[in-house]
Amino acid sequence: MCTTCGCGADEITVDSEPAQLGHAHGHDHHAHDHHHDHGHGTAHGRLVTLEQDLLAKNQLFAERNRGWFDGRGVLAVNLMSAPGAGKTTLLERTIREWGRGVPVSVLEGDQATSADADRIRAAGAAAVQINTGTGCHLDAHMVAHGLDRLRPQRDSALLIESVGNLVCPALFDLGEHVRVVVVSVTEGDDKPQKYPHMFRGCDLLLINKTDLLPYVRFELARCIVSARKVNPRLEVQAISAETGDGMQAWYEWLDQQRAKLGERSLPNVVTERPGVPAHF
């Protein structure tokens, strides 16, 4: 569990590179207090209490993030998967195609390197890389730090690429509006059974790399049935981010989520007052 795996170590960094070369967002944001306690402890007698405290603290930051998104009409999408499922390739194509009509920015989560953020910027979107060091997930406070750098514009979409991991990211609300889990056909069709908590908490399952179905042992129907046993409300789409097959349905789903956000957003919401930080 995250109290013993190294999460919360003082190795977390948010990149200092411009979010997007040649493009500055002139939108308001705010600073917040960066001093916070990461001491999780490892004593067995306090393990459960510490985990509860960790998740409760994270939930507070998540609700503040969500309020910030709601006040600006920013759709926040949390993309989760195992390493190598194709999230970054999915984002690149989404930016180049869907992003022609919708402003898109990206928070990238990885333990090390800025490789994925560099790819996202090359695709044409603003991006900030969050490196977690030995940590295996993003949390809501890390996202808040990233937002201070990224500054998504109003009425836009923020896509969050979580650290590749089907376990810990499922536990942490980042303040997102919707959760998407990406599974590639190269991973095998038994992932919903092996990692039920991840699939139980998601709104959409994207089965990626379908162009490789003739070459791998993956039963599409079996994966869908097992996923819906875990989560009957789960929507499922089969796509290939490489070839573009099925991507239009993904874009339409994103459009639907933006419409839902617009329907529940109140007009003329005051999200900032002089001297009062809107985020923290």
mmCIF file of C-alpha atoms in Angstrom:
data_model
loop_
_atom_site.group_PDB
_atom_site.id
_atom_site.type_symbol
_atom_site.label_atom_id
_atom_site.label_comp_id
_atom_site.label_asym_id
_atom_site.label_seq_id
_atom_site.Cartn_x
_atom_site.Cartn_y
_atom_site.Cartn_z
ATOM 1 C CA MET A 1 0.000 0.000 0.000
ATOM 2 C CA CYS A 2 1.114 3.585 -0.494
ATOM 3 C CA THR A 3 2.247 4.099 3.083
ATOM 4 C CA THR A 4 5.182 1.761 2.493
ATOM 5 C CA CYS A 5 5.980 1.973 -1.223
ATOM 6 C CA GLY A 6 7.781 5.297 -1.168
ATOM 7 C CA CYS A 7 4.933 7.628 -2.145
ATOM 8 C CA GLY A 8 5.291 11.047 -0.607
ATOM 9 C CA ALA A 9 9.078 11.077 -0.664
ATOM 10 C CA ASP A 10 10.655 14.474 -1.195
ATOM 11 C CA GLU A 11 11.508 13.605 -4.802
ATOM 12 C CA ILE A 12 8.380 15.022 -6.428
ATOM 13 C CA THR A 13 9.104 17.721 -8.997
ATOM 14 C CA VAL A 14 6.944 19.821 -11.288
ATOM 15 C CA ASP A 15 8.858 20.874 -14.369
ATOM 16 C CA SER A 16 9.945 24.464 -14.786
ATOM 17 C CA GLU A 17 9.775 24.420 -18.573
ATOM 18 C CA PRO A 18 7.169 26.616 -20.282
ATOM 19 C CA ALA A 19 3.865 24.787 -20.552
ATOM 20 C CA GLN A 20 3.953 25.291 -24.306
ATOM 21 C CA LEU A 21 6.704 26.930 -26.342
ATOM 22 C CA GLY A 22 5.596 30.068 -28.101
ATOM 23 C CA HIS A 23 2.225 30.264 -26.365
ATOM 24 C CA ALA A 24 1.524 31.923 -23.044
ATOM 25 C CA HIS A 25 -1.872 31.592 -21.387
ATOM 26 C CA GLY A 26 -2.905 34.940 -19.973
ATOM 27 C CA HIS A 27 -5.366 33.461 -17.522
ATOM 28 C CA ASP A 28 -5.557 34.010 -13.836
ATOM 29 C CA HIS A 29 -4.441 31.443 -11.323
ATOM 30 C CA HIS A 30 -2.948 31.693 -7.876
ATOM 31 C CA ALA A 31 -0.221 30.506 -5.637
ATOM 32 C CA HIS A 32 -0.813 28.379 -2.588
ATOM 33 C CA ASP A 33 1.123 27.206 0.403
ATOM 34 C CA HIS A 34 3.593 24.544 -0.725
ATOM 35 C CA HIS A 35 4.522 23.475 2.781
ATOM 36 C CA HIS A 36 2.960 20.123 3.574
ATOM 37 C CA ASP A 37 3.812 17.099 5.616
ATOM 38 C CA HIS A 38 4.610 13.894 3.723
ATOM 39 C CA GLY A 39 5.408 11.730 6.710
ATOM 40 C CA HIS A 40 3.374 8.574 6.266
ATOM 41 C CA GLY A 41 5.108 6.336 8.814
ATOM 42 C CA THR A 42 5.479 2.566 8.662
ATOM 43 C CA ALA A 43 4.513 1.291 12.125
ATOM 44 C CA HIS A 44 2.029 -1.563 11.698
ATOM 45 C CA GLY A 45 -0.126 -0.356 14.570
ATOM 46 C CA ARG A 46 -0.793 2.933 12.787
ATOM 47 C CA LEU A 47 -0.936 1.688 9.193
ATOM 48 C CA VAL A 48 -4.719 1.810 8.739
ATOM 49 C CA THR A 49 -5.025 5.182 10.481
ATOM 50 C CA LEU A 50 -2.293 6.670 8.327
ATOM 51 C CA GLU A 51 -3.908 5.395 5.135
ATOM 52 C CA GLN A 52 -7.236 6.910 6.188
ATOM 53 C CA ASP A 53 -5.559 10.222 7.012
ATOM 54 C CA LEU A 54 -3.756 10.218 3.668
ATOM 55 C CA LEU A 55 -6.933 9.646 1.659
ATOM 56 C CA ALA A 56 -8.941 12.166 3.715
ATOM 57 C CA LYS A 57 -6.318 14.860 3.145
ATOM 58 C CA ASN A 58 -6.217 14.015 -0.542
ATOM 59 C CA GLN A 59 -10.013 14.271 -0.759
ATOM 60 C CA LEU A 60 -9.918 17.807 0.597
ATOM 61 C CA PHE A 61 -7.481 18.892 -2.107
ATOM 62 C CA ALA A 62 -9.504 17.000 -4.727
ATOM 63 C CA GLU A 63 -12.696 18.873 -3.878
ATOM 64 C CA ARG A 64 -10.843 22.176 -4.101
ATOM 65 C CA ASN A 65 -9.479 21.185 -7.504
ATOM 66 C CA ARG A 66 -12.935 20.196 -8.691
ATOM 67 C CA GLY A 67 -14.401 23.498 -7.535
ATOM 68 C CA TRP A 68 -11.687 25.329 -9.438
ATOM 69 C CA PHE A 69 -12.450 23.327 -12.590
ATOM 70 C CA ASP A 70 -16.200 23.846 -12.235
ATOM 71 C CA GLY A 71 -15.834 27.586 -11.768
ATOM 72 C CA ARG A 72 -13.941 27.890 -15.050
ATOM 73 C CA GLY A 73 -15.768 25.304 -17.113
ATOM 74 C CA VAL A 74 -12.638 23.150 -17.427
ATOM 75 C CA LEU A 75 -13.434 19.487 -18.095
ATOM 76 C CA ALA A 76 -10.890 17.385 -16.160
ATOM 77 C CA VAL A 77 -10.321 13.832 -17.406
ATOM 78 C CA ASN A 78 -8.141 11.350 -15.510
ATOM 79 C CA LEU A 79 -6.532 8.795 -17.858
ATOM 80 C CA MET A 80 -5.172 5.680 -16.117
ATOM 81 C CA SER A 81 -3.581 2.472 -17.378
ATOM 82 C CA ALA A 82 -0.702 0.069 -16.982
ATOM 83 C CA PRO A 83 2.601 1.206 -18.515
ATOM 84 C CA GLY A 84 2.649 0.887 -22.286
ATOM 85 C CA ALA A 85 -1.106 0.831 -22.883
ATOM 86 C CA GLY A 86 -0.813 3.770 -25.274
ATOM 87 C CA LYS A 87 -2.067 6.741 -23.230
ATOM 88 C CA THR A 88 0.439 9.211 -24.664
ATOM 89 C CA THR A 89 -0.215 8.146 -28.249
ATOM 90 C CA LEU A 90 -3.936 8.478 -27.514
ATOM 91 C CA LEU A 91 -3.376 11.992 -26.199
ATOM 92 C CA GLU A 92 -1.247 13.016 -29.186
ATOM 93 C CA ARG A 93 -3.954 12.037 -31.675
ATOM 94 C CA THR A 94 -6.682 13.542 -29.497
ATOM 95 C CA ILE A 95 -4.846 16.875 -29.381
ATOM 96 C CA ARG A 96 -4.247 16.935 -33.127
ATOM 97 C CA GLU A 97 -7.823 15.992 -34.050
ATOM 98 C CA TRP A 98 -10.316 16.808 -31.274
ATOM 99 C CA GLY A 99 -8.090 19.619 -30.027
ATOM 100 C CA ARG A 100 -8.631 21.585 -33.245
ATOM 101 C CA GLY A 101 -12.006 22.642 -31.843
ATOM 102 C CA VAL A 102 -11.387 22.471 -28.089
ATOM 103 C CA PRO A 103 -8.484 24.024 -26.155
ATOM 104 C CA VAL A 104 -6.592 21.119 -24.549
ATOM 105 C CA SER A 105 -3.877 21.086 -21.908
ATOM 106 C CA VAL A 106 -2.204 18.098 -20.269
ATOM 107 C CA LEU A 107 -0.715 17.179 -16.906
ATOM 108 C CA GLU A 108 1.767 14.335 -17.332
ATOM 109 C CA GLY A 109 2.601 11.983 -14.472
ATOM 110 C CA ASP A 110 5.713 9.789 -14.527
ATOM 111 C CA GLN A 111 8.327 8.730 -12.033
ATOM 112 C CA ALA A 112 11.096 10.283 -14.139
ATOM 113 C CA THR A 113 11.945 12.119 -17.411
ATOM 114 C CA SER A 114 9.969 14.719 -19.357
ATOM 115 C CA ALA A 115 9.631 12.485 -22.424
ATOM 116 C CA ASP A 116 5.838 12.364 -22.456
ATOM 117 C CA ALA A 117 5.378 16.082 -21.805
ATOM 118 C CA ASP A 118 7.789 16.775 -24.680
ATOM 119 C CA ARG A 119 5.656 14.612 -26.968
ATOM 120 C CA ILE A 120 2.483 16.416 -25.885
ATOM 121 C CA ARG A 121 4.000 19.845 -26.540
ATOM 122 C CA ALA A 122 5.141 18.658 -29.968
ATOM 123 C CA ALA A 123 1.543 17.616 -30.667
ATOM 124 C CA GLY A 124 0.442 21.188 -30.004
ATOM 125 C CA ALA A 125 -0.872 21.330 -26.435
ATOM 126 C CA ALA A 126 0.354 23.009 -23.289
ATOM 127 C CA ALA A 127 1.820 20.427 -20.904
ATOM 128 C CA VAL A 128 3.416 20.232 -17.483
ATOM 129 C CA GLN A 129 5.361 17.175 -16.335
ATOM 130 C CA ILE A 130 5.022 15.968 -12.758
ATOM 131 C CA ASN A 131 7.735 13.506 -11.733
ATOM 132 C CA THR A 132 6.872 11.483 -8.647
ATOM 133 C CA GLY A 133 10.299 9.958 -7.938
ATOM 134 C CA THR A 134 9.599 6.667 -6.171
ATOM 135 C CA GLY A 135 5.887 7.458 -5.949
ATOM 136 C CA CYS A 136 3.488 5.263 -7.903
ATOM 137 C CA HIS A 137 0.628 7.725 -8.438
ATOM 138 C CA LEU A 138 -0.411 11.344 -8.709
ATOM 139 C CA ASP A 139 -2.446 12.850 -5.902
ATOM 140 C CA ALA A 140 -4.679 15.907 -5.759
ATOM 141 C CA HIS A 141 -2.027 18.129 -4.200
ATOM 142 C CA MET A 142 0.451 17.311 -6.968
ATOM 143 C CA VAL A 143 -2.245 18.231 -9.497
ATOM 144 C CA ALA A 144 -2.746 21.561 -7.709
ATOM 145 C CA HIS A 145 0.988 22.267 -8.038
ATOM 146 C CA GLY A 146 0.784 21.385 -11.731
ATOM 147 C CA LEU A 147 -2.174 23.718 -12.247
ATOM 148 C CA ASP A 148 -0.162 26.606 -10.865
ATOM 149 C CA ARG A 149 2.246 26.075 -13.769
ATOM 150 C CA LEU A 150 -0.209 25.003 -16.461
ATOM 151 C CA ARG A 151 -3.017 27.525 -15.995
ATOM 152 C CA PRO A 152 -5.692 25.900 -18.203
ATOM 153 C CA GLN A 153 -7.864 28.441 -19.944
ATOM 154 C CA ARG A 154 -11.575 28.729 -19.289
ATOM 155 C CA ASP A 155 -13.975 26.423 -21.153
ATOM 156 C CA SER A 156 -11.178 24.039 -22.066
ATOM 157 C CA ALA A 157 -10.280 20.406 -21.404
ATOM 158 C CA LEU A 158 -7.557 19.207 -19.038
ATOM 159 C CA LEU A 159 -6.337 15.674 -19.683
ATOM 160 C CA ILE A 160 -4.364 14.115 -16.841
ATOM 161 C CA GLU A 161 -2.105 11.204 -17.751
ATOM 162 C CA SER A 162 -1.565 9.308 -14.516
ATOM 163 C CA VAL A 163 1.522 7.291 -13.658
ATOM 164 C CA GLY A 164 1.345 3.885 -15.372
ATOM 165 C CA ASN A 165 -0.138 1.657 -12.679
ATOM 166 C CA LEU A 166 -3.462 -0.187 -12.314
ATOM 167 C CA VAL A 167 -3.416 -0.179 -8.498
ATOM 168 C CA CYS A 168 -2.624 3.016 -6.568
ATOM 169 C CA PRO A 169 -4.033 5.628 -8.998
ATOM 170 C CA ALA A 170 -7.485 4.105 -8.521
ATOM 171 C CA LEU A 171 -7.449 5.169 -4.864
ATOM 172 C CA PHE A 172 -6.736 8.864 -5.375
ATOM 173 C CA ASP A 173 -9.355 11.369 -6.478
ATOM 174 C CA LEU A 174 -7.554 14.170 -8.313
ATOM 175 C CA GLY A 175 -10.596 16.409 -8.607
ATOM 176 C CA GLU A 176 -11.397 15.074 -12.072
ATOM 177 C CA HIS A 177 -14.911 14.961 -13.491
ATOM 178 C CA VAL A 178 -14.523 11.612 -15.238
ATOM 179 C CA ARG A 179 -12.123 8.662 -15.129
ATOM 180 C CA VAL A 180 -10.951 6.656 -18.111
ATOM 181 C CA VAL A 181 -9.005 3.394 -17.947
ATOM 182 C CA VAL A 182 -7.014 2.352 -21.020
ATOM 183 C CA VAL A 183 -6.198 -1.305 -21.647
ATOM 184 C CA SER A 184 -4.220 -2.504 -24.644
ATOM 185 C CA VAL A 185 -4.845 -5.827 -26.339
ATOM 186 C CA THR A 186 -1.190 -6.708 -25.781
ATOM 187 C CA GLU A 187 -1.800 -6.871 -22.009
ATOM 188 C CA GLY A 188 -4.328 -9.704 -22.039
ATOM 189 C CA ASP A 189 -8.090 -9.685 -21.563
ATOM 190 C CA ASP A 190 -8.098 -10.548 -17.839
ATOM 191 C CA LYS A 191 -7.208 -7.112 -16.437
ATOM 192 C CA PRO A 192 -10.730 -6.278 -15.120
ATOM 193 C CA GLN A 193 -10.671 -9.460 -13.033
ATOM 194 C CA LYS A 194 -7.166 -8.857 -11.714
ATOM 195 C CA TYR A 195 -7.597 -5.160 -10.946
ATOM 196 C CA PRO A 196 -11.299 -4.742 -10.121
ATOM 197 C CA HIS A 197 -10.948 -1.565 -8.064
ATOM 198 C CA MET A 198 -9.555 0.343 -11.036
ATOM 199 C CA PHE A 199 -12.397 -0.699 -13.329
ATOM 200 C CA ARG A 200 -15.035 -0.238 -10.644
ATOM 201 C CA GLY A 201 -14.185 3.437 -10.283
ATOM 202 C CA CYS A 202 -14.026 4.394 -13.969
ATOM 203 C CA ASP A 203 -16.604 5.840 -16.343
ATOM 204 C CA LEU A 204 -15.103 4.612 -19.621
ATOM 205 C CA LEU A 205 -12.918 1.717 -20.712
ATOM 206 C CA LEU A 206 -10.862 2.259 -23.859
ATOM 207 C CA ILE A 207 -9.521 -0.969 -25.335
ATOM 208 C CA ASN A 208 -6.554 0.235 -27.348
ATOM 209 C CA LYS A 209 -4.261 -1.196 -30.036
ATOM 210 C CA THR A 210 -7.073 -3.115 -31.723
ATOM 211 C CA ASP A 211 -4.995 -3.078 -34.910
ATOM 212 C CA LEU A 212 -2.893 -5.783 -33.190
ATOM 213 C CA LEU A 213 -5.816 -8.132 -32.470
ATOM 214 C CA PRO A 214 -4.855 -10.558 -35.274
ATOM 215 C CA TYR A 215 -1.457 -11.075 -33.669
ATOM 216 C CA VAL A 216 -2.246 -11.468 -29.958
ATOM 217 C CA ARG A 217 -4.377 -13.698 -27.743
ATOM 218 C CA PHE A 218 -7.071 -11.289 -26.642
ATOM 219 C CA GLU A 219 -10.817 -11.928 -26.614
ATOM 220 C CA LEU A 220 -12.562 -8.567 -26.905
ATOM 221 C CA ALA A 221 -15.939 -9.910 -25.759
ATOM 222 C CA ARG A 222 -14.425 -11.600 -22.716
ATOM 223 C CA CYS A 223 -12.726 -8.400 -21.603
ATOM 224 C CA ILE A 224 -15.939 -6.391 -21.980
ATOM 225 C CA VAL A 225 -18.064 -8.942 -20.103
ATOM 226 C CA SER A 226 -15.625 -9.178 -17.206
ATOM 227 C CA ALA A 227 -15.317 -5.388 -17.004
ATOM 228 C CA ARG A 228 -19.084 -4.970 -16.804
ATOM 229 C CA LYS A 229 -19.332 -7.642 -14.135
ATOM 230 C CA VAL A 230 -17.119 -5.415 -12.034
ATOM 231 C CA ASN A 231 -18.845 -2.191 -13.125
ATOM 232 C CA PRO A 232 -22.224 -2.546 -14.887
ATOM 233 C CA ARG A 233 -22.370 1.171 -15.759
ATOM 234 C CA LEU A 234 -18.979 1.149 -17.481
ATOM 235 C CA GLU A 235 -18.975 2.399 -21.068
ATOM 236 C CA VAL A 236 -16.601 0.578 -23.415
ATOM 237 C CA GLN A 237 -14.995 1.623 -26.679
ATOM 238 C CA ALA A 238 -12.532 -0.305 -28.842
ATOM 239 C CA ILE A 239 -9.964 1.943 -30.515
ATOM 240 C CA SER A 240 -6.579 2.121 -32.161
ATOM 241 C CA ALA A 241 -4.817 5.356 -31.295
ATOM 242 C CA GLU A 242 -2.177 4.397 -33.865
ATOM 243 C CA THR A 243 -4.485 4.011 -36.892
ATOM 244 C CA GLY A 244 -7.388 6.178 -35.708
ATOM 245 C CA ASP A 245 -9.987 3.402 -35.734
ATOM 246 C CA GLY A 246 -12.765 4.116 -33.241
ATOM 247 C CA MET A 247 -11.383 7.524 -32.246
ATOM 248 C CA GLN A 248 -14.434 9.468 -33.397
ATOM 249 C CA ALA A 249 -16.548 7.744 -30.741
ATOM 250 C CA TRP A 250 -13.980 8.802 -28.141
ATOM 251 C CA TYR A 251 -14.197 12.421 -29.291
ATOM 252 C CA GLU A 252 -17.989 12.304 -29.157
ATOM 253 C CA TRP A 253 -17.792 10.952 -25.610
ATOM 254 C CA LEU A 254 -15.545 13.873 -24.631
ATOM 255 C CA ASP A 255 -18.021 16.286 -26.220
ATOM 256 C CA GLN A 256 -20.810 14.725 -24.158
ATOM 257 C CA GLN A 257 -18.818 15.204 -20.944
ATOM 258 C CA ARG A 258 -18.201 18.859 -21.792
ATOM 259 C CA ALA A 259 -21.921 19.328 -22.409
ATOM 260 C CA LYS A 260 -22.748 17.760 -19.046
ATOM 261 C CA LEU A 261 -20.283 20.053 -17.325
ATOM 262 C CA GLY A 262 -21.846 23.059 -19.020
ATOM 263 C CA GLU A 263 -25.343 21.997 -17.967
ATOM 264 C CA ARG A 264 -24.471 21.848 -14.284
ATOM 265 C CA SER A 265 -22.236 24.932 -14.173
ATOM 266 C CA LEU A 266 -23.850 28.026 -12.732
ATOM 267 C CA PRO A 267 -23.628 31.234 -14.779
ATOM 268 C CA ASN A 268 -21.524 34.100 -13.461
ATOM 269 C CA VAL A 269 -20.002 32.054 -10.656
ATOM 270 C CA VAL A 270 -17.596 34.140 -8.600
ATOM 271 C CA THR A 271 -14.514 31.956 -8.253
ATOM 272 C CA GLU A 272 -12.105 34.535 -6.858
ATOM 273 C CA ARG A 273 -12.348 37.495 -4.499
ATOM 274 C CA PRO A 274 -9.635 40.039 -3.742
ATOM 275 C CA GLY A 275 -7.309 38.741 -1.095
ATOM 276 C CA VAL A 276 -8.938 35.290 -1.005
ATOM 277 C CA PRO A 277 -7.204 32.449 -2.880
ATOM 278 C CA ALA A 278 -9.742 30.632 -5.024
ATOM 279 C CA HIS A 279 -7.845 27.346 -4.930
ATOM 280 C CA PHE A 280 -6.317 27.078 -1.484
#
